[in-house]
Amino acid sequence: MGRSKGSCMPSQSDSFTGSVWLRPPRAQTGQPSLSREQIVRAAIELLDAEGPAGLSMRRLGTKLGAGATSLYWHVANKDELLELAVDEVLGEVYVPLPGDTSWRMGASICANGMRSALLRHPWVIGLLGLHPTLGPNAMRLGERLVTLFTRAGFSGMALSHATAVLNSHAIGSATSEAAIRSALKRTGKTWKEVAEDVEPYLERLGPQNPHYDKWRKETGPLRQDPDQVLEESYAFGLERLLDGLEMWLAKNPGQTSA
Amino acid sequence: MGRSKGSCMPSQSDSFTGSVWLRPPRAQTGQPSLSREQIVRAAIELLDAEGPAGLSMRRLGTKLGAGATSLYWHVANKDELLELAVDEVLGEVYVPLPGDTSWRMGASICANGMRSALLRHPWVIGLLGLHPTLGPNAMRLGERLVTLFTRAGFSGMALSHATAVLNSHAIGSATSEAAIRSALKRTGKTWKEVAEDVEPYLERLGPQNPHYDKWRKETGPLRQDPDQVLEESYAFGLERLLDGLEMWLAKNPGQTSA
DNA sequence: GAGCTTATCGCACACTGTACGAGAGGGGCC
DNA sequence: GGCCCCTCTCGTACAGTGTGCGATAAGCTC
């Protein structure tokens, strides 16, 4: 494993980030019993079912009825495979064309889509910080968001910032939510059981964190339904965010140039 | 490797998430030449220097002048070590006590601190989605945030939602930013060189993403200084968010009960 | 047929996390 | 002193990892 010692394959030049997207695809005239798309889809299935640790090239190979190293013909290495998988997941995100709804509704739909895609495939979250995602599906998302926010009245760098903050909210919320869901799944416990487990620990730390402790005892977040709380928390943040963007728009009416 | 087959150490019961925080610490009366804190700090150094792939138990051991398996006395397994490392990093985040500033300024400082801690230690980002972070430093952060937002006028679940959205913004922004910075670092290229590499790819995808393409050519995000753009993008989002929260406060004046 | 390209695969290497059990060293008891 | 026990360190071993390399096979063009 270790740091890559430099690929020796001349056809795969490591331009920016060694990213898949920037090099020409493989020519193809042989007898392909394996295809890149097939590989990526199978990888996603494995990752969904067993998390990041569940994907190994050997397991993926046998799942496809192929030798492990056969995959390396279609995919430069595991990192690249993961990049492809991430973009594939981004392809699931539905973003409405503008005109179908208000920009505010459109932005909500987009963020919701992003959030739920990330929650369907939580392993993506841990990969987002590694490479910039500039696959075709990521680009399509960008296109739709630009369209949406342009119509809304954003332009220039503010446009990019607005789309970025929407994305950040989806990613950040999904991160926190995935952390909780993963713990629930891993332990197989119910929320109530977890709450009971954590209680004594929180009790012990109470004196050091008096305000939190007070809030916890008054509001009792651990008594509530986690699905509802998480959803509500995400939605609350989204609304505040959109309020803030709307406010900015009101104060900065569209100057048509950048 | 594989899924853990259940620890046989009776003193380390796997309650919630198998999390470190919920089990009693080791008794200690021997001749410790190694300590948990020392291990965690060394792990952080390795991770900072070489990223997630740079940390292996063996390397960590030799860095500490110890055998690899000696570490397992102080730390149940690698996952737990990472959990400890994450909390240690969260300990770097400075959150002002309320009264020192307005809640809005306090919240900004907190989010800034979170963001910069994540950017100093980008490997943390990939770990946040795996376990809920409830180490003492995470709790301290929670305490401060609750204090801050309570004074601001939030209460009940809205309080938790408000802190969550602030966190989400910091995490989400840091994720996007870390992705870019990691690519720059990995390739050793300047932003300008990267822009030139990506250009033809974007050009090729232009026809499919006309609005994005138009925006890109008018605004030229790739021509700008990335440090400034990223900082600005984060700050823009934060301001919109705080605006939104302030607006909510104005419309929902503090009912003192939950 | 020859020759070239595309694609698959077995083997090997360096490396991983960590279970296991053997040991060293010190403290408390008789 | 002698004894035991508890804390801590470490060597060895095992199953499993990503992937470089070279040997194949299968199809296309001449």
XYZ file of C-alpha atoms (C1' of nucleotides) in Angstrom:
576
model
C 0.000 0.000 0.000
C 1.804 3.073 1.232
C 2.290 6.261 -0.670
C 1.964 5.705 -4.382
C 5.293 5.270 -6.045
C 4.086 6.808 -9.282
C 2.000 4.993 -11.816
C 3.926 3.469 -14.655
C 0.959 3.431 -16.953
C 1.631 6.130 -19.504
C -1.984 6.512 -20.506
C -3.017 7.653 -17.066
C -1.182 10.881 -16.470
C -1.563 12.242 -12.987
C -2.825 15.647 -13.754
C -4.743 17.504 -11.103
C -5.384 15.284 -8.117
C -4.710 12.260 -10.249
C -8.401 12.600 -10.821
C -10.215 10.173 -13.054
C -12.096 12.865 -14.804
C -9.163 14.554 -16.391
C -7.823 11.718 -18.458
C -9.257 10.103 -21.565
C -11.297 6.970 -21.014
C -10.044 3.612 -22.091
C -10.430 2.647 -25.700
C -12.523 -0.470 -25.960
C -12.707 -3.183 -28.590
C -12.108 -6.420 -26.783
C -14.351 -8.854 -24.983
C -15.324 -6.970 -21.906
C -16.888 -9.261 -19.365
C -16.327 -6.536 -16.829
C -17.183 -2.891 -17.165
C -16.362 0.158 -15.172
C -19.988 0.923 -14.482
C -20.634 -2.592 -13.333
C -17.646 -2.407 -11.017
C -18.698 0.906 -9.584
C -22.219 -0.271 -8.967
C -21.031 -3.424 -7.253
C -18.661 -1.385 -5.129
C -21.520 0.841 -4.050
C -23.564 -2.189 -3.100
C -20.750 -3.514 -0.969
C -20.165 -0.150 0.649
C -23.839 0.319 1.385
C -24.114 -3.115 2.904
C -20.972 -3.189 4.990
C -19.467 0.246 5.180
C -16.025 1.349 4.076
C -14.337 -1.618 5.718
C -16.469 -3.988 3.685
C -14.972 -3.032 0.367
C -11.810 -4.763 -0.668
C -10.651 -5.355 -4.190
C -10.661 -9.076 -3.623
C -14.204 -9.150 -2.284
C -15.345 -6.917 -5.074
C -13.677 -9.188 -7.570
C -15.310 -12.342 -6.293
C -18.676 -10.570 -6.086
C -18.279 -9.956 -9.800
C -16.998 -13.412 -10.522
C -13.613 -12.031 -11.497
C -10.104 -12.008 -10.213
C -9.186 -9.184 -7.912
C -6.544 -7.753 -10.178
C -8.810 -7.788 -13.204
C -10.446 -4.728 -11.802
C -7.264 -2.786 -12.275
C -7.758 -2.768 -15.973
C -10.891 -0.666 -15.639
C -9.885 1.378 -12.644
C -6.467 2.794 -11.839
C -6.631 2.016 -8.125
C -8.961 1.863 -5.199
C -8.956 5.590 -4.618
C -10.125 6.206 -8.130
C -12.835 3.617 -7.733
C -14.063 5.470 -4.686
C -14.046 8.729 -6.581
C -16.201 7.152 -9.237
C -18.529 5.735 -6.631
C -18.956 9.115 -5.009
C -19.899 10.722 -8.288
C -22.299 7.906 -9.010
C -24.058 8.616 -5.735
C -24.238 12.301 -6.552
C -26.079 11.218 -9.658
C -28.955 10.170 -7.432
C -29.561 13.705 -6.280
C -32.528 15.225 -7.961
C -32.427 18.950 -8.575
C -35.450 20.555 -10.124
C -35.142 22.755 -13.129
C -35.914 26.332 -12.276
C -39.288 27.544 -13.327
C -40.803 24.457 -11.807
C -40.803 26.112 -8.402
C -39.633 29.117 -6.468
C -35.896 29.296 -5.923
C -36.457 28.746 -2.265
C -38.351 25.554 -2.845
C -35.813 24.503 -5.451
C -32.955 25.034 -3.057
C -34.769 23.046 -0.385
C -35.336 20.162 -2.738
C -31.727 20.200 -3.738
C -30.417 20.220 -0.185
C -32.895 17.530 0.803
C -31.733 15.408 -2.078
C -28.132 15.829 -1.153
C -28.807 15.030 2.478
C -30.769 11.918 1.751
C -28.250 10.647 -0.779
C -25.543 11.027 1.835
C -27.646 9.225 4.407
C -28.409 6.414 2.005
C -24.665 6.023 1.382
C -22.982 7.278 4.539
C -19.551 6.107 3.438
C -19.575 8.954 0.938
C -19.327 11.446 3.771
C -15.907 10.266 4.785
C -14.669 10.633 1.225
C -15.876 14.134 0.482
C -12.934 15.755 2.206
C -10.316 13.836 0.256
C -10.727 15.054 -3.315
C -12.726 17.837 -4.858
C -15.676 16.143 -6.493
C -15.750 17.197 -10.106
C -17.261 14.209 -11.823
C -20.006 14.698 -14.375
C -22.747 14.216 -11.843
C -21.182 16.720 -9.496
C -20.979 19.108 -12.411
C -24.609 18.519 -13.266
C -25.476 19.395 -9.689
C -23.412 22.543 -9.997
C -25.146 23.470 -13.218
C -28.572 23.086 -11.703
C -27.639 25.053 -8.624
C -26.174 27.865 -10.676
C -29.315 27.984 -12.766
C -31.488 28.039 -9.688
C -29.587 30.736 -7.853
C -29.075 32.877 -10.921
C -32.815 33.064 -11.388
C -33.099 33.882 -7.715
C -30.954 36.947 -8.244
C -27.470 35.869 -7.229
C -24.478 36.537 -9.425
C -20.709 36.639 -9.313
C -18.980 35.177 -6.311
C -22.069 35.570 -4.147
C -23.710 32.954 -6.323
C -20.971 30.484 -5.641
C -21.019 31.280 -1.948
C -24.745 30.749 -1.783
C -24.556 27.348 -3.414
C -21.623 26.476 -1.197
C -23.431 27.245 2.011
C -26.383 25.162 0.943
C -24.090 22.256 0.248
C -22.263 22.769 3.504
C -25.474 22.524 5.424
C -26.430 19.300 3.734
C -22.997 17.803 4.258
C -22.607 18.987 7.827
C -26.052 17.820 8.882
C -25.592 14.496 7.197
C -22.261 14.061 8.952
C -23.725 14.521 12.398
C -26.729 12.420 11.587
C -24.680 9.633 10.057
C -22.532 9.494 13.166
C -25.556 8.775 15.311
C -27.162 6.358 12.905
C -23.930 4.458 12.498
C -23.613 4.020 16.239
C -27.187 2.796 16.475
C -26.655 0.372 13.650
C -23.326 -0.875 14.932
C -24.569 -1.603 18.431
C -27.981 -2.766 17.293
C -29.473 -0.954 20.238
C -32.546 1.175 20.252
C -32.329 4.849 20.918
C -33.773 4.329 24.367
C -31.133 1.771 25.266
C -28.406 4.055 24.066
C -29.830 6.879 26.098
C -29.665 4.694 29.172
C -26.079 3.770 28.439
C -24.986 7.352 28.019
C -26.953 8.687 30.953
C -24.471 7.860 33.732
C -21.622 9.280 31.717
C -23.490 12.511 31.149
C -24.454 12.529 34.795
C -20.818 12.261 35.775
C -19.833 15.098 33.492
C -22.774 17.195 34.608
C -20.980 19.280 37.211
C -18.382 20.374 34.697
C -20.987 21.324 32.130
C -23.752 22.865 34.199
C -25.618 24.707 31.485
C -25.653 21.776 29.173
C -26.731 19.569 32.031
C -29.569 21.866 32.908
C -30.715 22.052 29.315
C -30.453 18.307 28.956
C -32.601 17.668 32.009
C -35.205 20.241 31.090
C -35.479 19.398 27.442
C -34.649 15.727 27.570
C -33.366 15.267 24.039
C -32.655 11.650 24.743
C -36.314 10.943 25.366
C -37.408 12.048 21.942
C -37.717 10.155 18.725
C -34.340 10.461 17.021
C -35.709 10.347 13.485
C -37.928 13.273 14.183
C -35.301 15.256 16.057
C -32.702 14.815 13.338
C -35.104 15.706 10.593
C -36.331 18.704 12.530
C -32.837 19.890 13.273
C -31.871 19.726 9.634
C -35.038 21.489 8.532
C -34.656 24.205 11.136
C -31.151 24.974 9.955
C -32.208 24.962 6.341
C -34.979 27.438 6.973
C -32.705 29.789 8.892
C -30.203 29.571 6.087
C -32.727 30.307 3.385
C -34.058 33.174 5.475
C -30.568 34.567 5.628
C -30.059 34.216 1.907
C -33.389 35.829 1.187
C -32.481 38.694 3.452
C -29.233 39.197 1.610
C -31.055 39.200 -1.689
C -33.424 41.844 -0.415
C -30.530 44.045 0.613
C -28.504 43.384 -2.542
C -30.938 43.589 -5.421
C -29.572 42.064 -8.595
C -26.891 44.037 -10.301
C -26.788 42.067 -13.518
C -23.013 42.090 -13.879
C -20.579 40.221 -11.672
C -8.863 -7.068 10.274
C -12.563 -7.356 9.646
C -15.418 -6.792 11.984
C -14.402 -7.033 15.607
C -15.084 -10.420 17.030
C -15.805 -9.047 20.469
C -13.163 -8.022 22.935
C -12.278 -10.609 25.493
C -11.123 -8.042 27.984
C -13.760 -7.984 30.648
C -12.883 -4.529 31.850
C -13.755 -2.944 28.533
C -17.430 -3.547 28.095
C -18.801 -2.509 24.733
C -21.604 -0.311 25.785
C -22.883 2.330 23.399
C -20.806 2.455 20.244
C -18.020 0.673 22.079
C -17.086 4.213 22.875
C -14.065 4.941 24.987
C -15.855 7.453 27.061
C -18.323 5.118 28.616
C -15.975 2.746 30.337
C -13.814 3.264 33.391
C -10.204 4.220 32.726
C -7.412 1.805 33.445
C -6.193 1.488 36.956
C -2.570 2.420 37.133
C 0.182 1.443 39.490
C 2.950 0.038 37.392
C 5.883 1.575 35.572
C 4.260 3.239 32.660
C 6.791 4.171 30.043
C 3.900 4.805 27.697
C 0.799 6.795 28.374
C -2.468 7.212 26.603
C -2.007 10.935 26.212
C 1.442 10.478 24.790
C 0.109 7.936 22.316
C -2.749 10.140 21.251
C -0.485 13.127 20.754
C 1.966 11.112 18.691
C -0.887 9.750 16.614
C -2.081 13.264 15.908
C 1.401 14.274 14.819
C 1.556 11.377 12.408
C -1.895 12.081 11.061
C -1.144 15.754 10.591
C 2.086 15.005 8.807
C 0.970 12.212 6.529
C -2.781 11.954 6.561
C -4.906 8.980 7.546
C -2.778 6.553 5.543
C 0.290 7.599 7.491
C -0.904 6.211 10.785
C -0.281 2.580 11.458
C 0.105 1.003 14.831
C 3.582 -0.159 13.954
C 4.733 3.243 12.823
C 3.195 4.809 15.860
C 4.952 2.287 18.050
C 8.370 2.890 16.591
C 7.830 6.634 16.758
C 7.347 6.157 20.475
C 10.228 3.740 20.826
C 7.849 0.944 21.702
C 6.566 -2.259 20.218
C 3.457 -1.987 18.113
C 1.368 -4.206 20.337
C 2.344 -2.358 23.480
C -0.081 0.336 22.453
C -2.951 -2.052 22.891
C -2.571 -1.900 26.607
C -3.502 1.762 26.645
C -5.941 1.756 23.794
C -8.463 -0.930 22.912
C -7.926 -0.698 19.165
C -7.186 1.710 16.381
C -10.734 2.983 16.131
C -10.686 3.967 19.747
C -7.363 5.700 19.297
C -8.882 7.736 16.506
C -11.841 8.624 18.661
C -9.477 9.883 21.302
C -7.518 11.835 18.723
C -10.653 13.511 17.438
C -11.649 14.645 20.890
C -8.144 15.900 21.513
C -8.428 18.066 18.427
C -11.776 19.376 19.565
C -9.947 20.493 22.674
C -8.144 23.050 20.540
C -11.336 24.882 19.731
C -11.650 28.028 21.734
C -15.148 29.091 22.663
C -15.549 32.344 24.517
C -17.535 32.514 27.697
C -20.696 34.495 27.206
C -20.619 37.976 28.575
C -17.319 38.510 26.868
C -19.092 39.368 23.637
C -22.430 39.424 21.890
C -23.883 36.012 21.131
C -23.397 36.664 17.477
C -19.729 37.323 17.893
C -19.427 34.376 20.249
C -21.040 32.090 17.737
C -18.728 33.357 15.024
C -15.682 32.736 17.147
C -16.880 29.269 17.926
C -17.542 28.364 14.305
C -14.248 29.888 13.245
C -12.457 27.851 15.849
C -14.133 24.681 14.744
C -13.374 25.373 11.120
C -9.739 26.127 11.672
C -9.235 23.128 13.923
C -10.660 20.920 11.200
C -8.430 22.526 8.611
C -5.377 22.110 10.804
C -6.220 18.425 11.157
C -8.163 17.513 8.022
C -8.152 13.805 8.807
C -10.657 14.561 11.549
C -13.255 15.396 8.930
C -13.339 11.871 7.610
C -13.897 10.527 11.101
C -16.741 12.749 12.217
C -19.368 10.670 10.468
C -18.314 7.409 12.077
C -19.098 7.890 15.746
C -20.953 10.554 17.659
C -18.264 12.615 19.329
C -18.997 12.719 23.004
C -15.587 12.996 24.533
C -14.985 15.527 27.294
C -13.770 18.166 24.901
C -16.778 17.723 22.687
C -18.917 18.061 25.788
C -17.085 21.205 26.795
C -17.852 22.622 23.374
C -21.476 21.679 23.824
C -21.565 23.344 27.201
C -20.157 26.578 25.877
C -22.502 26.613 22.941
C -25.511 25.993 25.142
C -24.429 28.794 27.416
C -23.957 31.140 24.497
C -27.235 30.389 22.796
C -29.228 30.342 25.983
C -28.125 33.883 26.704
C -29.015 34.733 23.136
C -32.577 33.679 23.817
C -32.806 30.147 22.491
C -34.308 27.360 24.548
C -35.677 23.875 24.196
C -35.068 22.017 21.005
C -34.530 25.231 19.075
C -31.398 25.721 21.117
C -30.035 22.396 20.050
C -30.993 23.027 16.454
C -29.249 26.364 16.472
C -26.013 24.921 17.795
C -26.308 22.074 15.325
C -26.633 24.318 12.311
C -23.611 26.311 13.368
C -21.615 23.122 13.673
C -22.910 21.870 10.372
C -21.722 24.962 8.625
C -18.257 24.654 10.099
C -18.035 20.963 9.226
C -19.489 21.317 5.760
C -17.311 24.256 4.817
C -14.235 22.585 6.175
C -15.041 19.463 4.182
C -15.197 21.302 0.883
C -12.160 23.347 1.697
C -10.147 20.373 2.852
C -10.926 18.580 -0.387
C -9.368 21.382 -2.402
C -6.408 21.869 -0.112
C -5.676 18.181 -0.072
C -5.605 18.066 -3.856
C -3.270 21.037 -3.972
C -0.997 19.497 -1.402
C -1.007 16.068 -2.999
C -0.108 17.291 -6.453
C 2.184 20.027 -5.225
C 0.787 22.270 -7.898
C -0.199 25.864 -7.553
C -3.773 26.925 -7.906
C -2.994 28.423 -11.284
C -1.527 25.173 -12.577
C -4.517 23.256 -11.346
C -6.829 25.711 -13.039
C -5.013 25.107 -16.302
C -5.294 21.359 -15.871
C -9.003 21.471 -15.207
C -9.777 24.021 -17.882
C -10.005 21.658 -20.875
C -12.180 19.265 -18.912
C -14.539 22.046 -17.961
C -14.468 23.266 -21.512
C -15.467 19.869 -22.744
C -18.352 19.661 -20.284
C -19.393 23.216 -21.043
C -22.121 22.446 -23.561
C -23.861 20.144 -21.119
C -23.735 22.695 -18.324
C -24.383 25.989 -20.077
C -25.336 28.101 -17.103
C -22.400 26.954 -15.046
C -20.140 27.496 -18.015
C -21.398 31.014 -18.522
C -20.958 31.832 -14.862
C -17.512 30.332 -14.851
C -16.385 32.399 -17.793
C -17.860 35.617 -16.502
C -16.768 35.270 -12.920
C -13.613 33.286 -13.431
C -13.411 31.626 -10.023
C -10.285 29.816 -11.090
C -8.436 33.079 -11.556
C -8.882 34.154 -7.983
C -6.793 33.551 -4.926
C -8.114 30.334 -3.406
C -7.328 31.281 0.179
C -9.377 34.402 -0.129
C -12.240 32.730 -1.975
C -12.538 29.915 0.526
C -12.386 32.229 3.488
C -14.923 34.536 1.901
C -17.246 31.702 1.045
C -17.188 30.425 4.589
C -17.723 33.893 6.027
C -20.571 34.662 3.654
C -22.377 31.509 4.691
C -21.808 32.176 8.335
C -23.244 35.658 8.109
C -26.325 34.464 6.264
C -26.795 31.799 8.885
C -26.473 34.179 11.784
C -28.851 36.555 10.041
C -31.341 33.745 9.776
C -30.953 32.827 13.423
C -31.300 36.433 14.493
C -34.434 36.722 12.425
C -35.883 33.671 14.095
C -35.083 35.107 17.498
C -36.835 38.315 16.612
C -39.947 36.420 15.616
C -39.824 34.010 18.556
C -39.019 36.138 21.573
C -37.838 34.090 24.520
C -40.486 32.104 26.231
C -38.471 31.112 29.262
C -39.768 27.561 29.428
C -38.919 24.811 26.983
C -1.804 -17.699 -40.761
C 1.008 -13.338 -38.151
C 0.698 -9.539 -35.215
C -1.391 -6.223 -32.286
C -4.617 -4.592 -28.863
C -7.780 -5.450 -25.217
C -8.775 -7.813 -21.262
C -8.297 -11.355 -17.439
C -5.754 -13.508 -14.013
C -2.112 -15.914 -10.587
C 1.525 -14.924 -7.987
C 4.274 -12.274 -4.959
C 5.545 -8.429 -1.935
C 5.286 -5.300 1.578
C 2.278 -3.971 4.882
C -1.910 -3.846 7.856
C -4.722 -4.590 12.634
C -4.557 -7.271 16.412
C -5.089 -12.023 19.306
C -2.200 -14.584 22.166
C 0.893 -15.762 25.492
C 5.363 -15.196 27.533
C 7.797 -12.362 30.293
C 9.709 -8.262 33.221
C 9.315 -5.278 36.945
C 7.432 -3.424 41.146
C 4.190 -3.373 45.534
C 2.050 -5.577 49.296
C 1.776 -9.396 52.266
C 3.564 -13.168 55.314
C 13.684 -12.940 53.017
C 9.990 -15.349 49.879
C 5.755 -15.098 47.739
C 2.045 -13.612 44.803
C -0.296 -10.585 41.960
C -1.008 -6.831 39.156
C 0.648 -3.637 35.624
C 2.818 -3.184 31.572
C 5.813 -4.453 27.381
C 6.810 -7.109 23.510
C 7.692 -11.087 19.794
C 5.359 -13.968 17.119
C 1.762 -15.254 14.200
C -2.422 -14.979 11.273
C -5.581 -13.487 8.126
C -6.263 -10.021 5.095
C -4.961 -5.674 2.404
C -3.599 -2.840 -2.216
C -1.369 -3.558 -6.189
C 3.091 -4.340 -9.536
C 4.442 -7.730 -12.742
C 4.348 -10.980 -16.261
C 1.861 -14.790 -18.354
C -1.861 -15.669 -20.760
C -6.156 -15.748 -23.688
C -9.561 -13.719 -27.039
C -10.752 -10.906 -30.631
C -9.602 -7.592 -34.744
C -6.879 -6.236 -38.945
C -3.894 -7.535 -42.382
